[in-house]
Short mmCIF file of N, CA, C and O in Angstrom, two decimals:
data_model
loop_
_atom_site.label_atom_id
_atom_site.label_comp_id
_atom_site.label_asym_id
_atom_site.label_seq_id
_atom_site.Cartn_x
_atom_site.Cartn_y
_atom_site.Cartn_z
N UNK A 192 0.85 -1.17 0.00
CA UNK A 192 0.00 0.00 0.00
C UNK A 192 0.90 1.23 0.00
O UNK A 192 1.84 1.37 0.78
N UNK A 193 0.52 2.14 -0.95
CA UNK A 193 1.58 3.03 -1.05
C UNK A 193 1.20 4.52 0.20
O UNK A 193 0.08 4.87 0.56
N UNK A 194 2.58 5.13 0.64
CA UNK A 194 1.79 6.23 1.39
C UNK A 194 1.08 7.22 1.34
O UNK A 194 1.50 8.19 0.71
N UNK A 195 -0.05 7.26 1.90
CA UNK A 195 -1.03 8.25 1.62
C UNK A 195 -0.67 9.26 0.74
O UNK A 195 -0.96 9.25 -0.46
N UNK A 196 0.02 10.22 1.38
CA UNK A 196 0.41 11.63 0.78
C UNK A 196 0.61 10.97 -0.88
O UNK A 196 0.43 11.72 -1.83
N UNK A 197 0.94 9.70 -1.06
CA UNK A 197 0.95 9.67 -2.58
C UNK A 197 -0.35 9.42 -3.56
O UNK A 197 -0.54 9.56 -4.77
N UNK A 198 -1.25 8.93 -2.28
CA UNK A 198 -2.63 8.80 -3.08
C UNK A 198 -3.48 10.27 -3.13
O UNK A 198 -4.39 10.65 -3.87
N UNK A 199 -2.87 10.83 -2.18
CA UNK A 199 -4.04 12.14 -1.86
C UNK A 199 -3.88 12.85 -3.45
O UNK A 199 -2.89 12.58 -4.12
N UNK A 200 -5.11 13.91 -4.05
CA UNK A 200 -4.59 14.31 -5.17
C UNK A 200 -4.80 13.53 -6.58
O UNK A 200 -4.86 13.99 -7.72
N UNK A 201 -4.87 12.18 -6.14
CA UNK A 201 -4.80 11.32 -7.74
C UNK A 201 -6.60 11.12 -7.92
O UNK A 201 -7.45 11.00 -7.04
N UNK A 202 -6.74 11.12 -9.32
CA UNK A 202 -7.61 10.93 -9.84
C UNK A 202 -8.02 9.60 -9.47
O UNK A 202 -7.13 8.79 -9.22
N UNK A 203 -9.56 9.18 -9.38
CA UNK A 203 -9.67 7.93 -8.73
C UNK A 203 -10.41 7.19 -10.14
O UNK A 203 -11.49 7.59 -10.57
N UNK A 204 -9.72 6.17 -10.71
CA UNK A 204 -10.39 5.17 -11.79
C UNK A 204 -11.03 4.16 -11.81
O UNK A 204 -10.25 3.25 -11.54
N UNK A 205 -12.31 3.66 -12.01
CA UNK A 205 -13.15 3.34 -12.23
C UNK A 205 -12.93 1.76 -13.14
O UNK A 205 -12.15 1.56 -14.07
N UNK A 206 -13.94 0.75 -12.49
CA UNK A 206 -13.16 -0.44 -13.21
C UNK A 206 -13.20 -0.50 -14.61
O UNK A 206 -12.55 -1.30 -15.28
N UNK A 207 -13.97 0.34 -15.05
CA UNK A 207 -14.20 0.80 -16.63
C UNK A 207 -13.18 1.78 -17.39
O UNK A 207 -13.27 2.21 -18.54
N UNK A 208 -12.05 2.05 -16.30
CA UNK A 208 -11.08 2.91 -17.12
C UNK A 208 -11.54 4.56 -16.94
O UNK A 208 -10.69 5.35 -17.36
N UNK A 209 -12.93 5.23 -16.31
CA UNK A 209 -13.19 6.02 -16.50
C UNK A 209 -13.21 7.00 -14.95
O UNK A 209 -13.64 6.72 -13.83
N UNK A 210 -12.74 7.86 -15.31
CA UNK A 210 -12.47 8.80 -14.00
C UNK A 210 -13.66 9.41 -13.43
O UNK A 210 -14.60 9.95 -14.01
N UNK A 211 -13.37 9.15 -11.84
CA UNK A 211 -14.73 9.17 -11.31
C UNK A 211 -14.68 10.81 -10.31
O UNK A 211 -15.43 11.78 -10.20
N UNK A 212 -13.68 10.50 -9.88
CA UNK A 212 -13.21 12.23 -9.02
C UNK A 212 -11.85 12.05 -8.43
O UNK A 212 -11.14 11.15 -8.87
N UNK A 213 -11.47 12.71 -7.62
CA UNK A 213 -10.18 12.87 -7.12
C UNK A 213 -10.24 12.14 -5.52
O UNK A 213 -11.18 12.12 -4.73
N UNK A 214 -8.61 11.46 -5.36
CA UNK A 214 -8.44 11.51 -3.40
C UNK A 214 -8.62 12.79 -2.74
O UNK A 214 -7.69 13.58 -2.87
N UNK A 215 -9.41 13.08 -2.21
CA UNK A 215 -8.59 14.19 -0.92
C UNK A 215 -8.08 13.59 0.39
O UNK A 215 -7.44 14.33 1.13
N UNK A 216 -8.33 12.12 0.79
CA UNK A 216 -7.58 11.97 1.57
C UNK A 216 -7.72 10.52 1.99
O UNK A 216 -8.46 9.82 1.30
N UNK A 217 -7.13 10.01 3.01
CA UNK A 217 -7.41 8.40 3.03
C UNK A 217 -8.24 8.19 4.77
O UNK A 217 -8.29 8.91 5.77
N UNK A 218 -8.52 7.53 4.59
CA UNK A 218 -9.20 7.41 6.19
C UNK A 218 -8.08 6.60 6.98
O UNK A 218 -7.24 5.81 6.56
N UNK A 219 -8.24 6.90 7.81
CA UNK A 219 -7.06 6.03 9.03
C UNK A 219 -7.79 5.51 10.05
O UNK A 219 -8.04 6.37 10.89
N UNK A 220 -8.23 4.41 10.29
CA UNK A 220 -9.18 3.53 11.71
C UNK A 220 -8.16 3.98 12.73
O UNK A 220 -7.00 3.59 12.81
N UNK A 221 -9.05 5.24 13.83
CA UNK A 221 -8.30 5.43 14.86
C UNK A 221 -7.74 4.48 15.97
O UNK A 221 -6.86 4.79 16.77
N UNK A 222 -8.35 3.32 15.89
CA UNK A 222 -8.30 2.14 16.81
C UNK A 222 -7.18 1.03 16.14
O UNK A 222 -6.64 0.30 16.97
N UNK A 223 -6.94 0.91 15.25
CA UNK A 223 -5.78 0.35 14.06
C UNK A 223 -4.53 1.11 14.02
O UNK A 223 -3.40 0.98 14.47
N UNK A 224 -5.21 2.02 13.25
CA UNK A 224 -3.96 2.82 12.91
C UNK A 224 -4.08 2.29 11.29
O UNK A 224 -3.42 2.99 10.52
N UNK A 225 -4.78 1.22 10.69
CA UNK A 225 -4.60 1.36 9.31
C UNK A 225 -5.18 1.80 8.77
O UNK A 225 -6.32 2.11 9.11
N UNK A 226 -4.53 2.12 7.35
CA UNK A 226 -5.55 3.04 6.41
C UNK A 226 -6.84 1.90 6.03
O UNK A 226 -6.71 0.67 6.00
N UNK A 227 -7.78 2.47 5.83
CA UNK A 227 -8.99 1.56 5.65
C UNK A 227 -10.03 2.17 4.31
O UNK A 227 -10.95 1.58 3.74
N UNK A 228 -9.52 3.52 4.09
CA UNK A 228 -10.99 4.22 2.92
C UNK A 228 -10.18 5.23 2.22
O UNK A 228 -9.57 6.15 2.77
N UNK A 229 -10.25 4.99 0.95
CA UNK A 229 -10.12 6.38 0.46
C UNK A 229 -11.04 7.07 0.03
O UNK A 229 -11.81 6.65 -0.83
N UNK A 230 -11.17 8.84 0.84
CA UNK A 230 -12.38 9.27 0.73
C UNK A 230 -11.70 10.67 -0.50
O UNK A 230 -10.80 11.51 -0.55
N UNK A 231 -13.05 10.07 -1.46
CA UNK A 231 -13.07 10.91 -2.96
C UNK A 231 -13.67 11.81 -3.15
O UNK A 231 -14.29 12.17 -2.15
N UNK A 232 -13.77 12.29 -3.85
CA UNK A 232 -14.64 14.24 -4.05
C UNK A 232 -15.15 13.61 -5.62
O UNK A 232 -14.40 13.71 -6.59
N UNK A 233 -16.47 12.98 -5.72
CA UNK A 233 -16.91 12.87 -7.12
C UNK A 233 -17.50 14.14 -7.32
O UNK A 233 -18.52 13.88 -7.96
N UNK A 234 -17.46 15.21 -7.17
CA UNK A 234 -18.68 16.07 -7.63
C UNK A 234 -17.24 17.15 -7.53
O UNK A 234 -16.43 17.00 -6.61
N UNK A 235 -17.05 18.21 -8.58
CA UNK A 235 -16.11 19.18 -8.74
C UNK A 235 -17.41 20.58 -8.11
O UNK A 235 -16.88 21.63 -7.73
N UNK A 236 -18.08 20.55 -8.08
CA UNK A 236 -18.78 21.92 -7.58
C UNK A 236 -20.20 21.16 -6.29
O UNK A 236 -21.13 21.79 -5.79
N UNK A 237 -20.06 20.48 -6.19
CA UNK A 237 -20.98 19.88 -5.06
C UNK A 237 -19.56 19.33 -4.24
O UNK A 237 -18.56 18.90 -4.81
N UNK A 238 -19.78 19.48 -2.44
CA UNK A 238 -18.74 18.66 -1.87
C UNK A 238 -19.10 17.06 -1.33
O UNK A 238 -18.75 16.56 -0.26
N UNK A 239 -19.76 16.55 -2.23
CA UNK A 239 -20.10 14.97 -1.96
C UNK A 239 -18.41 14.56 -2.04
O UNK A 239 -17.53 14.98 -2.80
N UNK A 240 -18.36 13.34 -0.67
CA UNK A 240 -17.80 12.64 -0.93
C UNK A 240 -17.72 11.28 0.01
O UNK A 240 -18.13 11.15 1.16
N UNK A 241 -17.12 10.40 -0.77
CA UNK A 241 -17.54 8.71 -0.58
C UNK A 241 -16.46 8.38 0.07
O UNK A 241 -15.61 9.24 0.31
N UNK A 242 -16.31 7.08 0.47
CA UNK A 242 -14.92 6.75 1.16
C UNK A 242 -15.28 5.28 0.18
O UNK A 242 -16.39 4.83 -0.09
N UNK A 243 -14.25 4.85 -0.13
CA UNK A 243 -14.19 3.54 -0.71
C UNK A 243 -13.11 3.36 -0.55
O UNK A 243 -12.14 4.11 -0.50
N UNK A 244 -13.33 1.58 -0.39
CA UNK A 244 -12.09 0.48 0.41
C UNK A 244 -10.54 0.65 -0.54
O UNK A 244 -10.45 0.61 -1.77
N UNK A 245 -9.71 0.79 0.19
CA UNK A 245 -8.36 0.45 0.22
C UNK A 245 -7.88 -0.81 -0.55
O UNK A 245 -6.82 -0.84 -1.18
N UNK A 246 -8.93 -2.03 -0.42
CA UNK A 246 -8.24 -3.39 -0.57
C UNK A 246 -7.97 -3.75 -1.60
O UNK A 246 -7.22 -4.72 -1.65
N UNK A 247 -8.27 -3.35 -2.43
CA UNK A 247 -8.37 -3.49 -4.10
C UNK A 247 -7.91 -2.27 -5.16
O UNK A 247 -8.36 -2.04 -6.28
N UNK A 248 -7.13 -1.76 -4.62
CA UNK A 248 -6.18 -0.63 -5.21
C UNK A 248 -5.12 -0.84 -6.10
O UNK A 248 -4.21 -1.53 -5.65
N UNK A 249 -5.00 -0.38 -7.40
CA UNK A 249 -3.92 -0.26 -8.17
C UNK A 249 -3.18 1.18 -8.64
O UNK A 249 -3.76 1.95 -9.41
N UNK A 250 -2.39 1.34 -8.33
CA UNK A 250 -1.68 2.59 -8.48
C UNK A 250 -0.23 2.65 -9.16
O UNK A 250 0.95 2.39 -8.94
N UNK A 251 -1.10 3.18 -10.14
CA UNK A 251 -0.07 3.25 -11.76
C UNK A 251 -0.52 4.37 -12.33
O UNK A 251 -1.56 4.99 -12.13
N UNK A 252 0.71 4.65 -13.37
CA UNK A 252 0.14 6.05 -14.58
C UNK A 252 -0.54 7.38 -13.45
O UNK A 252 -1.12 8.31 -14.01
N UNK A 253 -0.49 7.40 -12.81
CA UNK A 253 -0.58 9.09 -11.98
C UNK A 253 -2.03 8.96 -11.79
O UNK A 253 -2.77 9.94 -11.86
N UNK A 254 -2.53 7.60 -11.52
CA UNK A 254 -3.93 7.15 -11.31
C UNK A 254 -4.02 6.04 -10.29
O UNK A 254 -3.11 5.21 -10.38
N UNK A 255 -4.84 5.87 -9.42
CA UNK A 255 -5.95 4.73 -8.48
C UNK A 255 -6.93 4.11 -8.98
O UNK A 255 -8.11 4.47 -8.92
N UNK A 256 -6.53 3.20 -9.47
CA UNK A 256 -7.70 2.43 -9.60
C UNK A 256 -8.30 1.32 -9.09
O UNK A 256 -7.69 0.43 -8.49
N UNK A 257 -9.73 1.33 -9.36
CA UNK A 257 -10.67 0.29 -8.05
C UNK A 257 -11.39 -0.66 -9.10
O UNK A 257 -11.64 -0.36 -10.26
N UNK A 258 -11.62 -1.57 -8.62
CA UNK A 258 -12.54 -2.78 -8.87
C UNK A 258 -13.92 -2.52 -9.18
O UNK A 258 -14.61 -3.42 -9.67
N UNK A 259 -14.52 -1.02 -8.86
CA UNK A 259 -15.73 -1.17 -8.67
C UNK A 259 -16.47 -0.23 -10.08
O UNK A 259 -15.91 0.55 -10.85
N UNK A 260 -17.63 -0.59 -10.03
CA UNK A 260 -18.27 0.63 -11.18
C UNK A 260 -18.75 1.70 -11.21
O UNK A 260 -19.66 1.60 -10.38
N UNK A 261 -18.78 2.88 -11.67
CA UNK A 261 -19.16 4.23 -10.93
C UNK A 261 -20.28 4.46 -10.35
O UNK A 261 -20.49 5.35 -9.52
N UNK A 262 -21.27 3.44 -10.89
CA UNK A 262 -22.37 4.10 -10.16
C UNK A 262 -22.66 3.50 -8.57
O UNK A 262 -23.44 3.95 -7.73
N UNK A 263 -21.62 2.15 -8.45
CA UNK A 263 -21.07 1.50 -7.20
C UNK A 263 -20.03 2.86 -6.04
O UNK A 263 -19.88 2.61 -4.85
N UNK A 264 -19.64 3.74 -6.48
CA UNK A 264 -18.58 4.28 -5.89
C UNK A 264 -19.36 5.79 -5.95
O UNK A 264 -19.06 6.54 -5.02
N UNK A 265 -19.90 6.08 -6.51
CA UNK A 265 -21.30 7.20 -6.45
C UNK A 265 -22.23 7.21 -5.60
O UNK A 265 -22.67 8.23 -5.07
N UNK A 266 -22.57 6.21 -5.42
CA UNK A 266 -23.58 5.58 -4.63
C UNK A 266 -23.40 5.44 -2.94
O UNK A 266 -24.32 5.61 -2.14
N UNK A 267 -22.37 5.18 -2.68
CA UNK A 267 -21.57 4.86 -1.17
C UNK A 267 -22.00 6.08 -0.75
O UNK A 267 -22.24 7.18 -1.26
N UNK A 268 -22.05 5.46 0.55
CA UNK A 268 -22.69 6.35 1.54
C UNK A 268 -21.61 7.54 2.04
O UNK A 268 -20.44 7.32 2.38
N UNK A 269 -22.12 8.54 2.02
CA UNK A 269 -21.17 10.36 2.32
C UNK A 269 -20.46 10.14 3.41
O UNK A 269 -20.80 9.60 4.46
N UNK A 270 -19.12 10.75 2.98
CA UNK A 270 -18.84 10.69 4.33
C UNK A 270 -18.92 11.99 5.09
O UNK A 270 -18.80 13.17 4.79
N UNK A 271 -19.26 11.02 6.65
CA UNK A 271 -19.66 12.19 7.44
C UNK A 271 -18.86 13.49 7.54
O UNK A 271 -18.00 13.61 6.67
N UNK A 272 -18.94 14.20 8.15
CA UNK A 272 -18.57 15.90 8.42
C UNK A 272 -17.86 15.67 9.73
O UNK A 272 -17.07 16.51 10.16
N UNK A 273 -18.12 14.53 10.37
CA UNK A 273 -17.41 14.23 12.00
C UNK A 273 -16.48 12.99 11.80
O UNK A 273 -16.10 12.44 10.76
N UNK A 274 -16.29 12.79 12.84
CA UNK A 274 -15.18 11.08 12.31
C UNK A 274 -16.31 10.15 12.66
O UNK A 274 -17.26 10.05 13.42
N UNK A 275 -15.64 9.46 11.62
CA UNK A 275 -16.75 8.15 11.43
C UNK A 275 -16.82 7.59 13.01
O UNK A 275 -15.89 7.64 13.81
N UNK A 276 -18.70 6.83 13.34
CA UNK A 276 -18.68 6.51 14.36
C UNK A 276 -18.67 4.87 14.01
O UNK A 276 -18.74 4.41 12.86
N UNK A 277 -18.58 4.05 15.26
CA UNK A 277 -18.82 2.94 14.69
C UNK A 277 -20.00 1.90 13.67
O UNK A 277 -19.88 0.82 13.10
N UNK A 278 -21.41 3.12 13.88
CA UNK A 278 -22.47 2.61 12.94
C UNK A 278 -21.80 2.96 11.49
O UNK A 278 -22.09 2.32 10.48
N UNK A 279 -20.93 3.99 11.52
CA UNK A 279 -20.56 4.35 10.27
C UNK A 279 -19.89 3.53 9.34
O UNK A 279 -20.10 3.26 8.16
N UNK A 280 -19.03 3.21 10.15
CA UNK A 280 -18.27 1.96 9.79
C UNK A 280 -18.88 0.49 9.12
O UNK A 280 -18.56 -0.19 8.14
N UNK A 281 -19.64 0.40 9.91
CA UNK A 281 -20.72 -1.14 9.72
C UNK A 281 -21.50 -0.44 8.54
O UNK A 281 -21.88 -1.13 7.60
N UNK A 282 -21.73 0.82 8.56
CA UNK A 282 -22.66 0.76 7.13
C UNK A 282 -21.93 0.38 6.24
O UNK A 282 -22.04 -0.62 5.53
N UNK A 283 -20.66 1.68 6.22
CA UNK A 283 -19.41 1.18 4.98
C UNK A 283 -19.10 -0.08 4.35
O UNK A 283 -19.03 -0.47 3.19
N UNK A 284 -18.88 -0.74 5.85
CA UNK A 284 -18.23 -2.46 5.74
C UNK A 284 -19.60 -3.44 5.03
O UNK A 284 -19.45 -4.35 4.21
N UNK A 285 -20.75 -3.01 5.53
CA UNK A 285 -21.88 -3.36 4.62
C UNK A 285 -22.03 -3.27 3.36
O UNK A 285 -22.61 -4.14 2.71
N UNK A 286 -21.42 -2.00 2.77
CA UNK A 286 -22.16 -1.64 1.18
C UNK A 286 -21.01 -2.51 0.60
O UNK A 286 -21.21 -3.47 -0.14
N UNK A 287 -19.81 -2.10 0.98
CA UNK A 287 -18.38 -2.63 0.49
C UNK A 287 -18.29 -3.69 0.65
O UNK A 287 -17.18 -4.11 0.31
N UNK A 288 -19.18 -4.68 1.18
CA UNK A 288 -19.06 -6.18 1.66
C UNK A 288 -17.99 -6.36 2.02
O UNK A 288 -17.38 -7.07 1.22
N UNK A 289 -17.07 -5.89 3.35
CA UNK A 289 -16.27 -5.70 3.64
C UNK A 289 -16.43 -7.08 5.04
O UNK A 289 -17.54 -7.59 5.20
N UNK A 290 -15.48 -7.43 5.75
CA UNK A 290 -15.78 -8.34 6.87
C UNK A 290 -15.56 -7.14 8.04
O UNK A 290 -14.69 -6.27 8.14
N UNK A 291 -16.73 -7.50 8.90
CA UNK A 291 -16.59 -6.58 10.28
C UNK A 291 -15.00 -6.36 11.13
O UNK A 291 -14.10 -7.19 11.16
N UNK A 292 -15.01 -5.40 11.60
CA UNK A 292 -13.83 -5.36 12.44
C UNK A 292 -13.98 -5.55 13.76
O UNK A 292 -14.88 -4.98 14.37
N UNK A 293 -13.12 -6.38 14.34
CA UNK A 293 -13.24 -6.77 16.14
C UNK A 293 -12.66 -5.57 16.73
O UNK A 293 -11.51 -5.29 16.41
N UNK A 294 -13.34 -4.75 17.60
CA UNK A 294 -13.51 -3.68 18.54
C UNK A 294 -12.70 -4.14 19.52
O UNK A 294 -12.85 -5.35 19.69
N UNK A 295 -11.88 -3.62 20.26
CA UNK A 295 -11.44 -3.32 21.55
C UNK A 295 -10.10 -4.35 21.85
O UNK A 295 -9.51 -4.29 22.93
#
């Protein structure tokens, strides 16, 4: 996994080859410490933005690209304005069919 500061900034690609919006930044599980989401800015004049999984990342050509299809990565639930709480998480890990994380 490459370091953040190198994903922040890159255009995020789409399993179709087609650019969906930019990183502004990666999520970090305060209880981990690992990166877990990269949260994207699809909308250039609206501030929507999604967090989508880490696990399936390719980073080549001055681009990120994901497994998923845009209207899959459009669709994901906003991320909040606060730090994610733990329902937040379980939604995420839900849409992303992600496996739950053990707490504490």
């Amino acid at each position: 996994m490459p370091d953040s500061s190198v994903l922040k900034g890159q255009p995020l690609v789409d399993a179709d080859g087609e650019t969906v919006g930019r990183i502004d930044d990666v999520y970090v599980d305060p209880d981990s410490g690992r990166a877990e989401f990269l949260e994207v800015r699809t909308s250039r004049f609206r501030r929507k933005r999604h967090l989508v999984p880490l696990t399936r990342i390719n980073v080549a050509g001055g681009a990120v690209t994901v497994p998923y299809p845009r209207e899959k990565i459009v669709e994901a639930p906003l991320r909040p304005r606060r730090e994610l709480t733990a329902d937040d998480e379980a939604l995420l890990r839900d849409y992303w069919h992600l496996p739950a994380v053990k707490k504490g």
